[in-house]
GROMACS .gro file of C-alpha atoms in nm:
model
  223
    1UNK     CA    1  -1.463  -0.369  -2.187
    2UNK     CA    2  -1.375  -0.700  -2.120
    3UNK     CA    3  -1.043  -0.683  -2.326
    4UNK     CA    4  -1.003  -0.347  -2.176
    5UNK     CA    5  -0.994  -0.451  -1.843
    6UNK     CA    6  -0.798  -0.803  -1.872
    7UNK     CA    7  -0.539  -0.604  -2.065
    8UNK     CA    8  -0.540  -0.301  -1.826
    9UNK     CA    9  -0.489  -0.593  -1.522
   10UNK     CA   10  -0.205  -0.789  -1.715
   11UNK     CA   11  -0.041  -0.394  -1.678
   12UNK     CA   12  -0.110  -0.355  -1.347
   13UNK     CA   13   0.047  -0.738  -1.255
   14UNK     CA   14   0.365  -0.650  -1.420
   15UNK     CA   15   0.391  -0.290  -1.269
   16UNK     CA   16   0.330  -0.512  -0.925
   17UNK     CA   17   0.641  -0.735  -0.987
   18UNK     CA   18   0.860  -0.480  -0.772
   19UNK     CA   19   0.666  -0.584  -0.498
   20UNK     CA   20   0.597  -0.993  -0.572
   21UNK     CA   21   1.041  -0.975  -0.580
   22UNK     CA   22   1.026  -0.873  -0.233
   23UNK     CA   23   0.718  -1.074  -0.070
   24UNK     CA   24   0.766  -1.386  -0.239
   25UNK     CA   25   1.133  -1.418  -0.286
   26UNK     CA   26   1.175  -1.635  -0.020
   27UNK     CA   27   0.903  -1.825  -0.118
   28UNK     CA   28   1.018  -1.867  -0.453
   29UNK     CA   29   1.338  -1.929  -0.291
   30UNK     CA   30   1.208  -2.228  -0.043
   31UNK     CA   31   0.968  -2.373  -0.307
   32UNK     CA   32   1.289  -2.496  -0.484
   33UNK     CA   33   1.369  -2.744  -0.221
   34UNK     CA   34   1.049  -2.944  -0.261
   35UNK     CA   35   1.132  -2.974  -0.615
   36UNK     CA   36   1.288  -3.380  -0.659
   37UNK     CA   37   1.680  -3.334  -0.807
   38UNK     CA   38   1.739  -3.334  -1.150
   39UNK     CA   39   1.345  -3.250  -1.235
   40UNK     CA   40   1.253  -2.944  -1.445
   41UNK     CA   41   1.214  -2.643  -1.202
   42UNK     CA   42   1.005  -2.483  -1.511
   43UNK     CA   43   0.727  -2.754  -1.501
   44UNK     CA   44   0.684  -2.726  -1.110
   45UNK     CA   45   0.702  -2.327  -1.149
   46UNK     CA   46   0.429  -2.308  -1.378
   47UNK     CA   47   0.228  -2.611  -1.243
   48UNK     CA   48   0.271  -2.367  -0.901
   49UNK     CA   49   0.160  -2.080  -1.063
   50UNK     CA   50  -0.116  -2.227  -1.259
   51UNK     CA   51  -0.274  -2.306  -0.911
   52UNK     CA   52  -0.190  -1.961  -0.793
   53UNK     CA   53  -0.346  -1.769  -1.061
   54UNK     CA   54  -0.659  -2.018  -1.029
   55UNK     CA   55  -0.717  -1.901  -0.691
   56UNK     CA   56  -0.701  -1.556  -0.798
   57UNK     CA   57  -0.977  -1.613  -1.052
   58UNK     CA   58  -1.232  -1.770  -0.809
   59UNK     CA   59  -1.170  -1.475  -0.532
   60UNK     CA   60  -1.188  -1.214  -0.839
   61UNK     CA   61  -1.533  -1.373  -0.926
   62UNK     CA   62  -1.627  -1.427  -0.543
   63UNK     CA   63  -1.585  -1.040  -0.506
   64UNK     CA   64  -1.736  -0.967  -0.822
   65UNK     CA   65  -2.083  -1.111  -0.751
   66UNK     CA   66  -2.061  -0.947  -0.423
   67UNK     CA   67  -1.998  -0.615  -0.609
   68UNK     CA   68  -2.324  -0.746  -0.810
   69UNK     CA   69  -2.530  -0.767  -0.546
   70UNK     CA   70  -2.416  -0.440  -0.366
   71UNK     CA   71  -2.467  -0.273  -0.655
   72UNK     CA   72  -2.828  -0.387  -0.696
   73UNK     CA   73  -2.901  -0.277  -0.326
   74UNK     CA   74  -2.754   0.044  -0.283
   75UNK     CA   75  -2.779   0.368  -0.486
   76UNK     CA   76  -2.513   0.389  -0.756
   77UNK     CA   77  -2.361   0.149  -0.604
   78UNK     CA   78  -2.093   0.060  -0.869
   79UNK     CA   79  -2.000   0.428  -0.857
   80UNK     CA   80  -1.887   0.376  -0.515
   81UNK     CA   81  -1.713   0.080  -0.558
   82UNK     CA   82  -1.548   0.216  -0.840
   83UNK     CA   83  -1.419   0.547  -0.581
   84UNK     CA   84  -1.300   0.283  -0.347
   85UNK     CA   85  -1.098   0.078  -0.566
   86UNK     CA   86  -0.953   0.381  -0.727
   87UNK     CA   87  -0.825   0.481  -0.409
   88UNK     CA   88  -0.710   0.133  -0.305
   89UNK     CA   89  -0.508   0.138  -0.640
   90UNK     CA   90  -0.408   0.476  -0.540
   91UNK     CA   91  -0.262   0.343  -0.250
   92UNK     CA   92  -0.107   0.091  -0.393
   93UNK     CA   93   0.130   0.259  -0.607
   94UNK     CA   94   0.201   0.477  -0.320
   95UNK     CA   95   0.330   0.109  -0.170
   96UNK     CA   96   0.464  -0.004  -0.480
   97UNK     CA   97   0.712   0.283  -0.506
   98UNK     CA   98   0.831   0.292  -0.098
   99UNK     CA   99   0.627   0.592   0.018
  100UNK     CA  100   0.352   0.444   0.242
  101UNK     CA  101   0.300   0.102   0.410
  102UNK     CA  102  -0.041   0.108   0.483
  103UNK     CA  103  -0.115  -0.194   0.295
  104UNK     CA  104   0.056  -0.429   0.570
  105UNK     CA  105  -0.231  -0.369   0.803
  106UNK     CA  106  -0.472  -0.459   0.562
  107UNK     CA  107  -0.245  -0.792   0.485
  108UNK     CA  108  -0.325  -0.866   0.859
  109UNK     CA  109  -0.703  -0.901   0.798
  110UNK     CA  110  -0.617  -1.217   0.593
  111UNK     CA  111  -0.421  -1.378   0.803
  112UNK     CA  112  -0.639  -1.563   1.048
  113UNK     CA  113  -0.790  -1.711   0.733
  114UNK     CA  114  -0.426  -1.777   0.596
  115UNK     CA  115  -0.335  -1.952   0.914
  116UNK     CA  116  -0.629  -2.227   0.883
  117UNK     CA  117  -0.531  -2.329   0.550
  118UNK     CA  118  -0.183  -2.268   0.535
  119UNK     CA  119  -0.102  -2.617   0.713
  120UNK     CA  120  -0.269  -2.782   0.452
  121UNK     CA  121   0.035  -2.681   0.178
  122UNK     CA  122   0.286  -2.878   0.441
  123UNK     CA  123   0.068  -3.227   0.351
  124UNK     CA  124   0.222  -3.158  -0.020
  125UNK     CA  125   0.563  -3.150   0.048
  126UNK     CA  126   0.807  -3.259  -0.103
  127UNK     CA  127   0.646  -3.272  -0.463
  128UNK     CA  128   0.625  -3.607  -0.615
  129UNK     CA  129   0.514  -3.469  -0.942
  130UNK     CA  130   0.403  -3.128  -1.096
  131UNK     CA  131   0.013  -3.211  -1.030
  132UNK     CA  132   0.156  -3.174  -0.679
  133UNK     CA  133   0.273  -2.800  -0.713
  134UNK     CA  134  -0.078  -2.723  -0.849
  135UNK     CA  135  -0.257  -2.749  -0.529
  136UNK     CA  136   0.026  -2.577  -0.365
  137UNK     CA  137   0.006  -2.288  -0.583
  138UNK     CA  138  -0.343  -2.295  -0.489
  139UNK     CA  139  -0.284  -2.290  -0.148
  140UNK     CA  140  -0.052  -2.002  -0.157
  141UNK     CA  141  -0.256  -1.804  -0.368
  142UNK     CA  142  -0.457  -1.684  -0.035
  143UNK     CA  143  -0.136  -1.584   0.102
  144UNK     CA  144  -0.218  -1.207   0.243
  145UNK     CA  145  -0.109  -0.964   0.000
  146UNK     CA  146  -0.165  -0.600   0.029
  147UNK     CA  147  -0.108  -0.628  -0.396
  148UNK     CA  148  -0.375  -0.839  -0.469
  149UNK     CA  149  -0.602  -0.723  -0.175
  150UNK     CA  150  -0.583  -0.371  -0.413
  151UNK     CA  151  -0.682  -0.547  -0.731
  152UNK     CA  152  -0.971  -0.737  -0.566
  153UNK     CA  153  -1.132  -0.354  -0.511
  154UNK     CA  154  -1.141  -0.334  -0.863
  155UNK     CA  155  -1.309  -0.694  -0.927
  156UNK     CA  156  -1.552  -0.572  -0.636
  157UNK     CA  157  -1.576  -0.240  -0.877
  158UNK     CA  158  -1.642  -0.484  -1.189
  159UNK     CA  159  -2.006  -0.587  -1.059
  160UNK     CA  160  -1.972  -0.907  -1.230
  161UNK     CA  161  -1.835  -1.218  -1.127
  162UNK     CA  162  -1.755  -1.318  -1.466
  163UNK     CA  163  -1.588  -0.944  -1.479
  164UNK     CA  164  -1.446  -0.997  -1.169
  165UNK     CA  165  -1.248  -1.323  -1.306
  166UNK     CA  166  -1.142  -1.175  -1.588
  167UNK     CA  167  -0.980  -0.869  -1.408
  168UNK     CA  168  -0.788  -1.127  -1.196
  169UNK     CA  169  -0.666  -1.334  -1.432
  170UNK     CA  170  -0.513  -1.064  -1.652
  171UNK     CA  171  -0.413  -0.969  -1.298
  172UNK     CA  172  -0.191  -1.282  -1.218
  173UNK     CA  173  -0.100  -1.343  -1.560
  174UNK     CA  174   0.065  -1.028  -1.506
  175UNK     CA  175   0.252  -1.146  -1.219
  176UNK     CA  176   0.384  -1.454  -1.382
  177UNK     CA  177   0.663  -1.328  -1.571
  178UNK     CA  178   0.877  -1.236  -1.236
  179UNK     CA  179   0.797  -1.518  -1.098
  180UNK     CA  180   0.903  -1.762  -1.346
  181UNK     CA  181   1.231  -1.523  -1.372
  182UNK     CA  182   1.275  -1.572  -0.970
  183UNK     CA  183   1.207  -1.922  -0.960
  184UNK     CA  184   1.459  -1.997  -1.256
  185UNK     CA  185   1.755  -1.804  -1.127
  186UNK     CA  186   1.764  -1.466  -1.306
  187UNK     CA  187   1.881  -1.324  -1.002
  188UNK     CA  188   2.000  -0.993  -1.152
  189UNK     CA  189   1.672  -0.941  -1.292
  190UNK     CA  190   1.569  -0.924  -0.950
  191UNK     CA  191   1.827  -0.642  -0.838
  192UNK     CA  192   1.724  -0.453  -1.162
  193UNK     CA  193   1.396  -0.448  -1.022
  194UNK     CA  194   1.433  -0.395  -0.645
  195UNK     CA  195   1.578  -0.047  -0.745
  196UNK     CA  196   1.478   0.226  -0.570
  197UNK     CA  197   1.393   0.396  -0.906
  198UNK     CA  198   1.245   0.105  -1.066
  199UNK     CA  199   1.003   0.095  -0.776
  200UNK     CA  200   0.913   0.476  -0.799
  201UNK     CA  201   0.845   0.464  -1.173
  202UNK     CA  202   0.625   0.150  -1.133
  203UNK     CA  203   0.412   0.278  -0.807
  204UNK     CA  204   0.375   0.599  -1.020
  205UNK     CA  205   0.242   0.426  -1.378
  206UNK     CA  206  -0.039   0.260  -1.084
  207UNK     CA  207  -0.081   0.614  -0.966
  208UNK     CA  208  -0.188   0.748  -1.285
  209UNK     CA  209  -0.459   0.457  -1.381
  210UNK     CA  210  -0.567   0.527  -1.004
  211UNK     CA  211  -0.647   0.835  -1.100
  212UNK     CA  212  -0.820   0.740  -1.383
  213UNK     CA  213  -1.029   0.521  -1.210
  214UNK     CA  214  -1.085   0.813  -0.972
  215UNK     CA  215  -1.220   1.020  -1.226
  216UNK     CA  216  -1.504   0.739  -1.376
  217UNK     CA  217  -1.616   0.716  -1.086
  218UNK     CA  218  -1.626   1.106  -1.000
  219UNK     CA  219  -1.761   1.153  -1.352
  220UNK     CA  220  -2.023   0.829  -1.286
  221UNK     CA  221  -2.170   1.002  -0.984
  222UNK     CA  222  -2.274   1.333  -1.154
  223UNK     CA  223  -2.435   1.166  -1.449
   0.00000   0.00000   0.00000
């Protein structure tokens, strides 16, 4: 299950990527200026992401032990969580592909905690070295995101912390391909992408597992 679920994650990062193009190009895009001339923008990039997808690990395994414990209190208690992230996932592909924007107000909920520690990535800046990009990355790794907000659900789901971390890594693993590709220039990558159809086809592949999810859970409750 744990392959399963890592792989199924990696999947569900990629499909994301339409969406990572348009909330963290400018990012991407502003994160090359702290980079010293004449240094390799590939070392910083992955230094950056290493600390980015690090963060995601800790709050997959933070959620996961909460899903532990829920589950352990409440009556089939993974069953629910596993309804709820289904339909979190659900509405994410509905997001991905340009049909609802729900997920923005749940983005909000973050950011009073993103605010605190945001200031803290400013202390970094410029980078002196690649070690400084890692705590960066870190940093913005609790940027809000309506994206990974969706895939937490499903490390809440998981029940297990170590579960949990798993799911996330394969999760922004997934993510790291388009972000390298942003951060080194392939700008027509990037158009290719931001299609209208590209998105659609993407948001629909999350629809499906969504409903896949859905129908564990559905088939978990009348066991």
């Amino acid at each position: 299950m744990n392959d399963i679920s890592f792989i199924s994650a990696f999947l569900i990062g990629l499909a994301g990527g339409v969406h990572c193009v348009g909330m963290c190009g400018g990012i991407v895009g502003a994160f090359a200026y702290a980079v010293p001339k004449d240094s390799s923008m590939l070392a910083y990039t992955l230094a950056y992401n290493f600390g980015r997808i690090t963060s995601y690990v800790l709050a997959g395994a933070i959620t996961g032990w909460a899903g532990y414990l829920f589950a352990n209190q409440i009556n089939q208690g993974i069953v629910i969580l596993q309804f709820v992230s289904g339909i979190f996932l659900f509405l994410l592909g509905l997001y991905v592909a340009g049909w609802w924007q729900g997920l923005t107000k749940i983005e909000k909920l973050g950011s009073k905690f993103w605010q605190v520690i945001r200031p803290w990535s400013k202390k970094l800046l410029p980078f002196k070295s690649p070690l400084h990009a890692l705590p960066y990355g870190m940093i913005w790794g609790w940027l809000p995101c309506g994206l990974v907000y969706s895939v937490l659900t499903w490390s809440l789901a998981s029940g297990s912390a170590l579960q949990g971390a798993i799911i996330m890594a394969g999760f922004g693993l997934g993510t790291l391909p388009i972000m390298i590709l942003m951060a080194t220039g392939f700008e027509k990558i990037q158009h290719v992408i931001q299609k209208p159809k590209a998105k659609v086809i993407m948001g629909l592949l999350l629809m499906v597992f969504a409903t896949n999810q859905l129908f564990q859970a559905i088939s978990g409750s009348i066991q």
